[in-house]
């Protein structure tokens, strides 16, 4: 079973801990490369993240997805963004 996780941010409780839990052998947890994640106020690259997301979810059984990360680039950027409503709705279409 493959589970793809797009966490809300790069903090260990959200990024690292889901991957180090004791799962059954047949469970594979897939997280984006750390360099694709946002860091504090630095917004992630939406195009690179969506490319990764599409590639990894093609054969995934489950997806755990943070809307704040996908749409706004992270939890902090979601609070301080300047995206237009049209841009927000265009980004959510990836789901």
N, CA, C and O atoms as a printed pandas DataFrame, in Angstrom:
     atom_number atom_name residue_name chain_id  residue_number  x_coord  y_coord  z_coord
0              1         N          UNK        A               1    0.849   -1.172    0.000
1              2        CA          UNK        A               1    0.000    0.000    0.000
2              3         C          UNK        A               1    0.897    1.238    0.000
3              4         O          UNK        A               1    1.829    1.342    0.797
4              5         N          UNK        A               2    0.606    2.158   -0.889
5              6        CA          UNK        A               2    1.388    3.398   -0.997
6              7         C          UNK        A               2    0.542    4.570   -0.519
7              8         O          UNK        A               2   -0.573    4.785   -0.994
8              9         N          UNK        A               3    1.089    5.322    0.427
9             10        CA          UNK        A               3    0.421    6.515    0.960
10            11         C          UNK        A               3    1.309    7.715    0.664
11            12         O          UNK        A               3    2.454    7.775    1.114
12            13         N          UNK        A               4    0.780    8.664   -0.090
13            14        CA          UNK        A               4    1.499    9.899   -0.406
14            15         C          UNK        A               4    1.027   10.967    0.573
15            16         O          UNK        A               4   -0.174   11.157    0.767
16            17         N          UNK        A               5    1.975   11.657    1.186
17            18        CA          UNK        A               5    1.642   12.700    2.159
18            19         C          UNK        A               5    2.254   14.019    1.715
19            20         O          UNK        A               5    3.457   14.111    1.471
20            21         N          UNK        A               6    1.408   15.038    1.614
21            22        CA          UNK        A               6    1.877   16.412    1.411
22            23         C          UNK        A               6    1.604   17.146    2.721
23            24         O          UNK        A               6    0.487   17.611    2.946
24            25         N          UNK        A               7    2.618   17.256    3.594
25            26        CA          UNK        A               7    2.404   17.829    4.924
26            27         C          UNK        A               7    2.207   19.340    4.897
27            28         O          UNK        A               7    2.489   20.010    3.903
28            29         N          UNK        A               8    1.720   19.846    6.006
29            30        CA          UNK        A               8    1.415   21.269    6.103
30            31         C          UNK        A               8    2.676   22.134    6.139
31            32         O          UNK        A               8    2.644   23.291    5.719
32            33         N          UNK        A               9    3.770   21.588    6.632
33            34        CA          UNK        A               9    5.035   22.326    6.625
34            35         C          UNK        A               9    6.189   21.371    6.875
35            36         O          UNK        A               9    5.998   20.159    6.970
36            37         N          UNK        A              10    7.385   21.929    6.980
37            38        CA          UNK        A              10    8.599   21.126    7.075
38            39         C          UNK        A              10    8.998   20.752    8.501
39            40         O          UNK        A              10   10.015   20.087    8.696
40            41         N          UNK        A              11    8.225   21.164    9.494
41            42        CA          UNK        A              11    8.563   20.825   10.878
42            43         C          UNK        A              11    8.558   19.308   11.060
43            44         O          UNK        A              11    7.748   18.617   10.441
44            45         N          UNK        A              12    9.449   18.782   11.899
45            46        CA          UNK        A              12    9.529   17.326   12.070
46            47         C          UNK        A              12    8.209   16.661   12.432
47            48         O          UNK        A              12    7.930   15.551   11.978
48            49         N          UNK        A              13    7.396   17.324   13.245
49            50        CA          UNK        A              13    6.125   16.706   13.632
50            51         C          UNK        A              13    5.205   16.484   12.434
51            52         O          UNK        A              13    4.342   15.607   12.471
52            53         N          UNK        A              14    5.379   17.257   11.390
53            54        CA          UNK        A              14    4.546   17.120   10.199
54            55         C          UNK        A              14    5.263   16.430    9.035
55            56         O          UNK        A              14    4.633   15.730    8.243
56            57         N          UNK        A              15    6.549   16.625    8.938
57            58        CA          UNK        A              15    7.301   16.091    7.804
58            59         C          UNK        A              15    8.016   14.775    8.137
59            60         O          UNK        A              15    7.891   13.800    7.395
60            61         N          UNK        A              16    8.739   14.742    9.213
61            62        CA          UNK        A              16    9.553   13.573    9.542
62            63         C          UNK        A              16    8.763   12.466   10.240
63            64         O          UNK        A              16    8.848   11.306    9.839
64            65         N          UNK        A              17    8.015   12.799   11.250
65            66        CA          UNK        A              17    7.371   11.790   12.080
66            67         C          UNK        A              17    6.448   10.837   11.310
67            68         O          UNK        A              17    6.453    9.642   11.604
68            69         N          UNK        A              18    5.657   11.311   10.338
69            70        CA          UNK        A              18    4.812   10.345    9.605
70            71         C          UNK        A              18    5.606    9.263    8.885
71            72         O          UNK        A              18    5.092    8.166    8.669
72            73         N          UNK        A              19    6.838    9.550    8.512
73            74        CA          UNK        A              19    7.621    8.574    7.765
74            75         C          UNK        A              19    8.369    7.586    8.654
75            76         O          UNK        A              19    8.853    6.567    8.162
76            77         N          UNK        A              20    8.473    7.868    9.951
77            78        CA          UNK        A              20    9.242    6.974   10.821
78            79         C          UNK        A              20    8.356    6.183   11.785
79            80         O          UNK        A              20    8.865    5.549   12.709
80            81         N          UNK        A              21    7.071    6.213   11.584
81            82        CA          UNK        A              21    6.169    5.428   12.420
82            83         C          UNK        A              21    6.306    3.950   12.065
83            84         O          UNK        A              21    6.680    3.617   10.940
84            85         N          UNK        A              22    6.010    3.068   13.005
85            86        CA          UNK        A              22    6.128    1.629   12.718
86            87         C          UNK        A              22    4.911    1.109   11.945
87            88         O          UNK        A              22    3.909    0.711   12.540
88            89         N          UNK        A              23    5.011    1.118   10.640
89            90        CA          UNK        A              23    3.942    0.626    9.782
90            91         C          UNK        A              23    4.188   -0.837    9.431
91            92         O          UNK        A              23    5.294   -1.353    9.591
92            93         N          UNK        A              24    3.147   -1.488    8.956
93            94        CA          UNK        A              24    3.311   -2.837    8.428
94            95         C          UNK        A              24    4.247   -2.785    7.229
95            96         O          UNK        A              24    4.368   -1.751    6.572
96            97         N          UNK        A              25    4.906   -3.899    6.947
97            98        CA          UNK        A              25    5.889   -3.931    5.865
98            99         C          UNK        A              25    5.341   -3.493    4.517
99           100         O          UNK        A              25    6.059   -2.897    3.715
100          101         N          UNK        A              26    4.087   -3.783    4.269
101          102        CA          UNK        A              26    3.513   -3.472    2.955
102          103         C          UNK        A              26    3.111   -2.002    2.798
103          104         O          UNK        A              26    2.663   -1.602    1.723
104          105         N          UNK        A              27    3.261   -1.201    3.840
105          106        CA          UNK        A              27    2.916    0.224    3.775
106          107         C          UNK        A              27    4.159    1.024    3.396
107          108         O          UNK        A              27    5.206    0.926    4.037
108          109         N          UNK        A              28    4.014    1.817    2.337
109          110        CA          UNK        A              28    5.107    2.685    1.897
110          111         C          UNK        A              28    4.624    4.136    2.009
111          112         O          UNK        A              28    3.639    4.517    1.376
112          113         N          UNK        A              29    5.316    4.934    2.809
113          114        CA          UNK        A              29    4.997    6.348    2.981
114          115         C          UNK        A              29    5.894    7.158    2.050
115          116         O          UNK        A              29    7.113    6.986    2.048
116          117         N          UNK        A              30    5.288    8.038    1.263
117          118        CA          UNK        A              30    6.050    8.861    0.327
118          119         C          UNK        A              30    5.797   10.330    0.652
119          120         O          UNK        A              30    4.654   10.787    0.670
120          121         N          UNK        A              31    6.868   11.053    0.906
121          122        CA          UNK        A              31    6.823   12.491    1.184
122          123         C          UNK        A              31    7.582   13.228    0.096
123          124         O          UNK        A              31    8.479   12.657   -0.525
124          125         N          UNK        A              32    7.237   14.492   -0.145
125          126        CA          UNK        A              32    8.006   15.251   -1.128
126          127         C          UNK        A              32    9.440   15.445   -0.649
127          128         O          UNK        A              32    9.687   15.488    0.556
128          129         N          UNK        A              33   10.383   15.563   -1.574
129          130        CA          UNK        A              33   11.745   15.868   -1.157
130          131         C          UNK        A              33   11.747   17.154   -0.323
131          132         O          UNK        A              33   11.004   18.093   -0.607
132          133         N          UNK        A              34   12.574   17.176    0.683
133          134        CA          UNK        A              34   12.579   18.324    1.605
134          135         C          UNK        A              34   12.850   19.644    0.887
135          136         O          UNK        A              34   12.349   20.688    1.305
136          137         N          UNK        A              35   13.638   19.608   -0.190
137          138        CA          UNK        A              35   13.933   20.851   -0.905
138          139         C          UNK        A              35   12.714   21.398   -1.653
139          140         O          UNK        A              35   12.738   22.550   -2.086
140          141         N          UNK        A              36   11.662   20.613   -1.814
141          142        CA          UNK        A              36   10.427   21.122   -2.424
142          143         C          UNK        A              36    9.498   21.784   -1.418
143          144         O          UNK        A              36    8.589   22.522   -1.797
144          145         N          UNK        A              37    9.724   21.522   -0.144
145          146        CA          UNK        A              37    8.855   22.060    0.897
146          147         C          UNK        A              37    9.154   23.533    1.148
147          148         O          UNK        A              37   10.255   24.019    0.893
148          149         N          UNK        A              38    8.134   24.230    1.660
149          150        CA          UNK        A              38    8.347   25.622    2.059
150          151         C          UNK        A              38    9.177   25.640    3.336
151          152         O          UNK        A              38    9.233   24.647    4.062
152          153         N          UNK        A              39    9.810   26.753    3.603
153          154        CA          UNK        A              39   10.578   26.936    4.832
154          155         C          UNK        A              39   10.224   28.306    5.389
155          156         O          UNK        A              39   10.559   29.343    4.818
156          157         N          UNK        A              40    9.534   28.275    6.523
157          158        CA          UNK        A              40    9.039   29.488    7.166
158          159         C          UNK        A              40    8.221   30.318    6.182
159          160         O          UNK        A              40    7.157   29.880    5.747
160          161         N          UNK        A              41    8.698   31.510    5.826
161          162        CA          UNK        A              41    7.920   32.372    4.927
162          163         C          UNK        A              41    8.226   32.135    3.453
163          164         O          UNK        A              41    7.601   32.751    2.590
164          165         N          UNK        A              42    9.181   31.250    3.149
165          166        CA          UNK        A              42    9.516   30.967    1.755
166          167         C          UNK        A              42    8.494   29.999    1.173
167          168         O          UNK        A              42    8.336   28.879    1.658
168          169         N          UNK        A              43    7.818   30.434    0.151
169          170        CA          UNK        A              43    6.761   29.646   -0.469
170          171         C          UNK        A              43    7.378   28.588   -1.371
171          172         O          UNK        A              43    8.345   28.850   -2.085
172          173         N          UNK        A              44    6.802   27.379   -1.330
173          174        CA          UNK        A              44    7.299   26.330   -2.210
174          175         C          UNK        A              44    6.963   26.634   -3.663
175          176         O          UNK        A              44    6.079   27.442   -3.946
176          177         N          UNK        A              45    7.664   25.991   -4.574
177          178        CA          UNK        A              45    7.431   26.164   -6.005
178          179         C          UNK        A              45    6.226   25.313   -6.391
179          180         O          UNK        A              45    6.309   24.085   -6.403
180          181         N          UNK        A              46    5.109   25.962   -6.707
181          182        CA          UNK        A              46    3.858   25.265   -6.994
182          183         C          UNK        A              46    4.015   24.293   -8.164
183          184         O          UNK        A              46    3.532   23.163   -8.092
184          185         N          UNK        A              47    4.675   24.710   -9.224
185          186        CA          UNK        A              47    4.816   23.842  -10.398
186          187         C          UNK        A              47    5.641   22.597  -10.097
187          188         O          UNK        A              47    5.275   21.499  -10.518
188          189         N          UNK        A              48    6.742   22.750   -9.377
189          190        CA          UNK        A              48    7.551   21.583   -9.010
190          191         C          UNK        A              48    6.773   20.645   -8.088
191          192         O          UNK        A              48    6.845   19.425   -8.231
192          193         N          UNK        A              49    6.035   21.219   -7.148
193          194        CA          UNK        A              49    5.275   20.384   -6.220
194          195         C          UNK        A              49    4.150   19.647   -6.937
195          196         O          UNK        A              49    3.926   18.468   -6.665
196          197         N          UNK        A              50    3.451   20.298   -7.830
197          198        CA          UNK        A              50    2.371   19.605   -8.536
198          199         C          UNK        A              50    2.923   18.527   -9.460
199          200         O          UNK        A              50    2.307   17.471   -9.606
200          201         N          UNK        A              51    4.065   18.770  -10.084
201          202        CA          UNK        A              51    4.696   17.724  -10.904
202          203         C          UNK        A              51    5.005   16.500  -10.042
203          204         O          UNK        A              51    4.728   15.368  -10.439
204          205         N          UNK        A              52    5.579   16.733   -8.869
205          206        CA          UNK        A              52    5.897   15.644   -7.950
206          207         C          UNK        A              52    4.618   14.931   -7.511
207          208         O          UNK        A              52    4.561   13.701   -7.490
208          209         N          UNK        A              53    3.601   15.705   -7.163
209          210        CA          UNK        A              53    2.346   15.148   -6.674
210          211         C          UNK        A              53    1.672   14.275   -7.728
211          212         O          UNK        A              53    1.207   13.179   -7.414
212          213         N          UNK        A              54    1.614   14.732   -8.939
213          214        CA          UNK        A              54    1.000   13.952  -10.023
214          215         C          UNK        A              54    1.770   12.655  -10.251
215          216         O          UNK        A              54    1.173   11.588  -10.396
216          217         N          UNK        A              55    3.088   12.753  -10.281
217          218        CA          UNK        A              55    3.927   11.573  -10.498
218          219         C          UNK        A              55    3.721   10.528   -9.398
219          220         O          UNK        A              55    3.549    9.343   -9.686
220          221         N          UNK        A              56    3.740   10.968   -8.154
221          222        CA          UNK        A              56    3.670   10.034   -7.024
222          223         C          UNK        A              56    2.275    9.470   -6.772
223          224         O          UNK        A              56    2.151    8.369   -6.236
224          225         N          UNK        A              57    1.237   10.190   -7.140
225          226        CA          UNK        A              57   -0.114    9.704   -6.847
226          227         C          UNK        A              57   -0.679    8.794   -7.934
227          228         O          UNK        A              57   -1.746    8.209   -7.747
228          229         N          UNK        A              58    0.011    8.663   -9.057
229          230        CA          UNK        A              58   -0.501    7.794  -10.141
230          231         C          UNK        A              58   -0.739    6.375   -9.663
231          232         O          UNK        A              58   -1.722    5.750  -10.060
232          233         N          UNK        A              59    0.136    5.857   -8.824
233          234        CA          UNK        A              59   -0.020    4.488   -8.351
234          235         C          UNK        A              59   -0.251    4.427   -6.834
235          236         O          UNK        A              59   -0.061    3.377   -6.219
236          237         N          UNK        A              60   -0.654    5.539   -6.242
237          238        CA          UNK        A              60   -0.876    5.588   -4.794
238          239         C          UNK        A              60   -2.256    5.051   -4.436
239          240         O          UNK        A              60   -3.205    5.137   -5.215
240          241         N          UNK        A              61   -2.334    4.500   -3.245
241          242        CA          UNK        A              61   -3.609    4.030   -2.724
242          243         C          UNK        A              61   -4.328    5.127   -1.943
243          244         O          UNK        A              61   -5.557    5.194   -1.940
244          245         N          UNK        A              62   -3.552    5.984   -1.281
245          246        CA          UNK        A              62   -4.109    7.056   -0.463
246          247         C          UNK        A              62   -3.279    8.322   -0.622
247          248         O          UNK        A              62   -2.090    8.280   -0.938
248          249         N          UNK        A              63   -3.942    9.440   -0.395
249          250        CA          UNK        A              63   -3.285   10.742   -0.406
250          251         C          UNK        A              63   -3.729   11.520    0.817
251          252         O          UNK        A              63   -4.924   11.707    1.044
252          253         N          UNK        A              64   -2.768   11.971    1.603
253          254        CA          UNK        A              64   -3.027   12.863    2.737
254          255         C          UNK        A              64   -2.466   14.207    2.310
255          256         O          UNK        A              64   -1.263   14.344    2.088
256          257         N          UNK        A              65   -3.334   15.191    2.198
257          258        CA          UNK        A              65   -2.971   16.431    1.532
258          259         C          UNK        A              65   -3.297   17.644    2.386
259          260         O          UNK        A              65   -4.407   17.775    2.900
260          261         N          UNK        A              66   -2.321   18.525    2.532
261          262        CA          UNK        A              66   -2.551   19.804    3.192
262          263         C          UNK        A              66   -2.934   20.821    2.122
263          264         O          UNK        A              66   -2.137   21.120    1.233
264          265         N          UNK        A              67   -4.134   21.346    2.205
265          266        CA          UNK        A              67   -4.587   22.371    1.262
266          267         C          UNK        A              67   -3.752   23.633    1.425
267          268         O          UNK        A              67   -3.432   24.289    0.434
268          269         N          UNK        A              68   -3.390   23.987    2.662
269          270        CA          UNK        A              68   -2.543   25.162    2.893
270          271         C          UNK        A              68   -1.223   25.047    2.139
271          272         O          UNK        A              68   -0.743   26.026    1.568
272          273         N          UNK        A              69   -0.642   23.858    2.137
273          274        CA          UNK        A              69    0.623   23.663    1.441
274          275         C          UNK        A              69    0.436   23.712   -0.068
275          276         O          UNK        A              69    1.181   24.401   -0.764
276          277         N          UNK        A              70   -0.540   22.997   -0.570
277          278        CA          UNK        A              70   -0.738   22.940   -2.015
278          279         C          UNK        A              70   -1.127   24.294   -2.600
279          280         O          UNK        A              70   -0.552   24.721   -3.601
280          281         N          UNK        A              71   -2.075   24.957   -2.000
281          282        CA          UNK        A              71   -2.612   26.197   -2.574
282          283         C          UNK        A              71   -1.732   27.410   -2.279
283          284         O          UNK        A              71   -1.472   28.227   -3.162
284          285         N          UNK        A              72   -1.282   27.519   -1.039
285          286        CA          UNK        A              72   -0.590   28.739   -0.624
286          287         C          UNK        A              72    0.918   28.587   -0.448
287          288         O          UNK        A              72    1.631   29.585   -0.350
288          289         N          UNK        A              73    1.409   27.350   -0.408
289          290        CA          UNK        A              73    2.836   27.148   -0.278
290          291         C          UNK        A              73    3.305   26.850    1.122
291          292         O          UNK        A              73    4.511   26.783    1.358
292          293         N          UNK        A              74    2.402   26.670    2.057
293          294        CA          UNK        A              74    2.765   26.351    3.433
294          295         C          UNK        A              74    1.827   27.010    4.420
295          296         O          UNK        A              74    0.978   27.817    4.041
296          297         N          UNK        A              75    1.981   26.665    5.689
297          298        CA          UNK        A              75    1.065   27.192    6.709
298          299         C          UNK        A              75    1.286   28.685    6.951
299          300         O          UNK        A              75    0.316   29.436    7.057
300          301         N          UNK        A              76    2.521   29.122    7.038
301          302        CA          UNK        A              76    2.766   30.555    7.249
302          303         C          UNK        A              76    2.397   31.350    6.001
303          304         O          UNK        A              76    1.716   32.370    6.112
304          305         N          UNK        A              77    2.830   30.911    4.805
305          306        CA          UNK        A              77    2.419   31.641    3.600
306          307         C          UNK        A              77    0.894   31.710    3.423
307          308         O          UNK        A              77    0.386   32.657    2.825
308          309         N          UNK        A              78    0.166   30.715    3.939
309          310        CA          UNK        A              78   -1.295   30.756    3.806
310          311         C          UNK        A              78   -1.898   31.905    4.598
311          312         O          UNK        A              78   -3.013   32.340    4.307
312          313         N          UNK        A              79   -1.175   32.401    5.593
313          314        CA          UNK        A              79   -1.669   33.510    6.431
314          315         C          UNK        A              79   -1.268   34.873    5.881
315          316         O          UNK        A              79   -1.843   35.893    6.264
316          317         N          UNK        A              80   -0.273   34.895    4.974
317          318        CA          UNK        A              80    0.250   36.189    4.512
318          319         C          UNK        A              80    0.266   36.311    2.985
319          320         O          UNK        A              80    0.929   37.194    2.441
320          321         N          UNK        A              81   -0.456   35.434    2.297
321          322        CA          UNK        A              81   -0.399   35.407    0.833
322          323         C          UNK        A              81   -1.064   36.636    0.208
323          324         O          UNK        A              81   -1.814   37.367    0.855
324          325         N          UNK        A              82   -0.759   36.828   -1.064
325          326        CA          UNK        A              82   -1.374   37.901   -1.850
326          327         C          UNK        A              82   -1.930   37.337   -3.156
327          328         O          UNK        A              82   -1.995   38.045   -4.160
328          329         N          UNK        A              83   -2.331   36.062   -3.145
329          330        CA          UNK        A              83   -2.881   35.432   -4.344
330          331         C          UNK        A              83   -4.287   35.940   -4.601
331          332         O          UNK        A              83   -5.047   36.210   -3.670
332          333         N          UNK        A              84   -4.619   36.066   -5.868
333          334        CA          UNK        A              84   -5.985   36.448   -6.227
334          335         C          UNK        A              84   -6.900   35.238   -6.057
335          336         O          UNK        A              84   -6.434   34.100   -5.987
336          337         N          UNK        A              85   -8.176   35.490   -5.994
337          338        CA          UNK        A              85   -9.150   34.415   -5.874
338          339         C          UNK        A              85   -9.068   33.479   -7.082
339          340         O          UNK        A              85   -9.184   32.262   -6.935
340          341         N          UNK        A              86   -8.867   34.044   -8.272
341          342        CA          UNK        A              86   -8.739   33.223   -9.480
342          343         C          UNK        A              86   -7.533   32.294   -9.390
343          344         O          UNK        A              86   -7.618   31.124   -9.765
344          345         N          UNK        A              87   -6.418   32.808   -8.898
345          346        CA          UNK        A              87   -5.215   31.990   -8.774
346          347         C          UNK        A              87   -5.416   30.858   -7.762
347          348         O          UNK        A              87   -4.967   29.733   -7.983
348          349         N          UNK        A              88   -6.078   31.160   -6.677
349          350        CA          UNK        A              88   -6.365   30.127   -5.660
350          351         C          UNK        A              88   -7.228   29.031   -6.255
351          352         O          UNK        A              88   -6.931   27.850   -6.081
352          353         N          UNK        A              89   -8.297   29.404   -6.956
353          354        CA          UNK        A              89   -9.183   28.396   -7.538
354          355         C          UNK        A              89   -8.515   27.619   -8.667
355          356         O          UNK        A              89   -8.839   26.451   -8.879
356          357         N          UNK        A              90   -7.599   28.234   -9.387
357          358        CA          UNK        A              90   -6.892   27.499  -10.435
358          359         C          UNK        A              90   -5.938   26.476   -9.818
359          360         O          UNK        A              90   -5.745   25.397  -10.378
360          361         N          UNK        A              91   -5.347   26.799   -8.686
361          362        CA          UNK        A              91   -4.428   25.864   -8.027
362          363         C          UNK        A              91   -5.152   24.671   -7.437
363          364         O          UNK        A              91   -4.607   23.567   -7.423
364          365         N          UNK        A              92   -6.342   24.862   -6.961
365          366        CA          UNK        A              92   -7.062   23.749   -6.327
366          367         C          UNK        A              92   -7.518   22.717   -7.353
367          368         O          UNK        A              92   -7.852   21.588   -6.990
368          369         N          UNK        A              93   -7.536   23.091   -8.619
369          370        CA          UNK        A              93   -7.965   22.150   -9.664
370          371         C          UNK        A              93   -7.035   20.954   -9.791
371          372         O          UNK        A              93   -7.428   19.934  -10.357
372          373         N          UNK        A              94   -5.824   21.050   -9.284
373          374        CA          UNK        A              94   -4.883   19.947   -9.356
374          375         C          UNK        A              94   -5.423   18.714   -8.619
375          376         O          UNK        A              94   -5.109   17.577   -8.973
376          377         N          UNK        A              95   -6.228   18.957   -7.606
377          378        CA          UNK        A              95   -6.784   17.829   -6.824
378          379         C          UNK        A              95   -7.737   17.040   -7.690
379          380         O          UNK        A              95   -8.314   16.053   -7.233
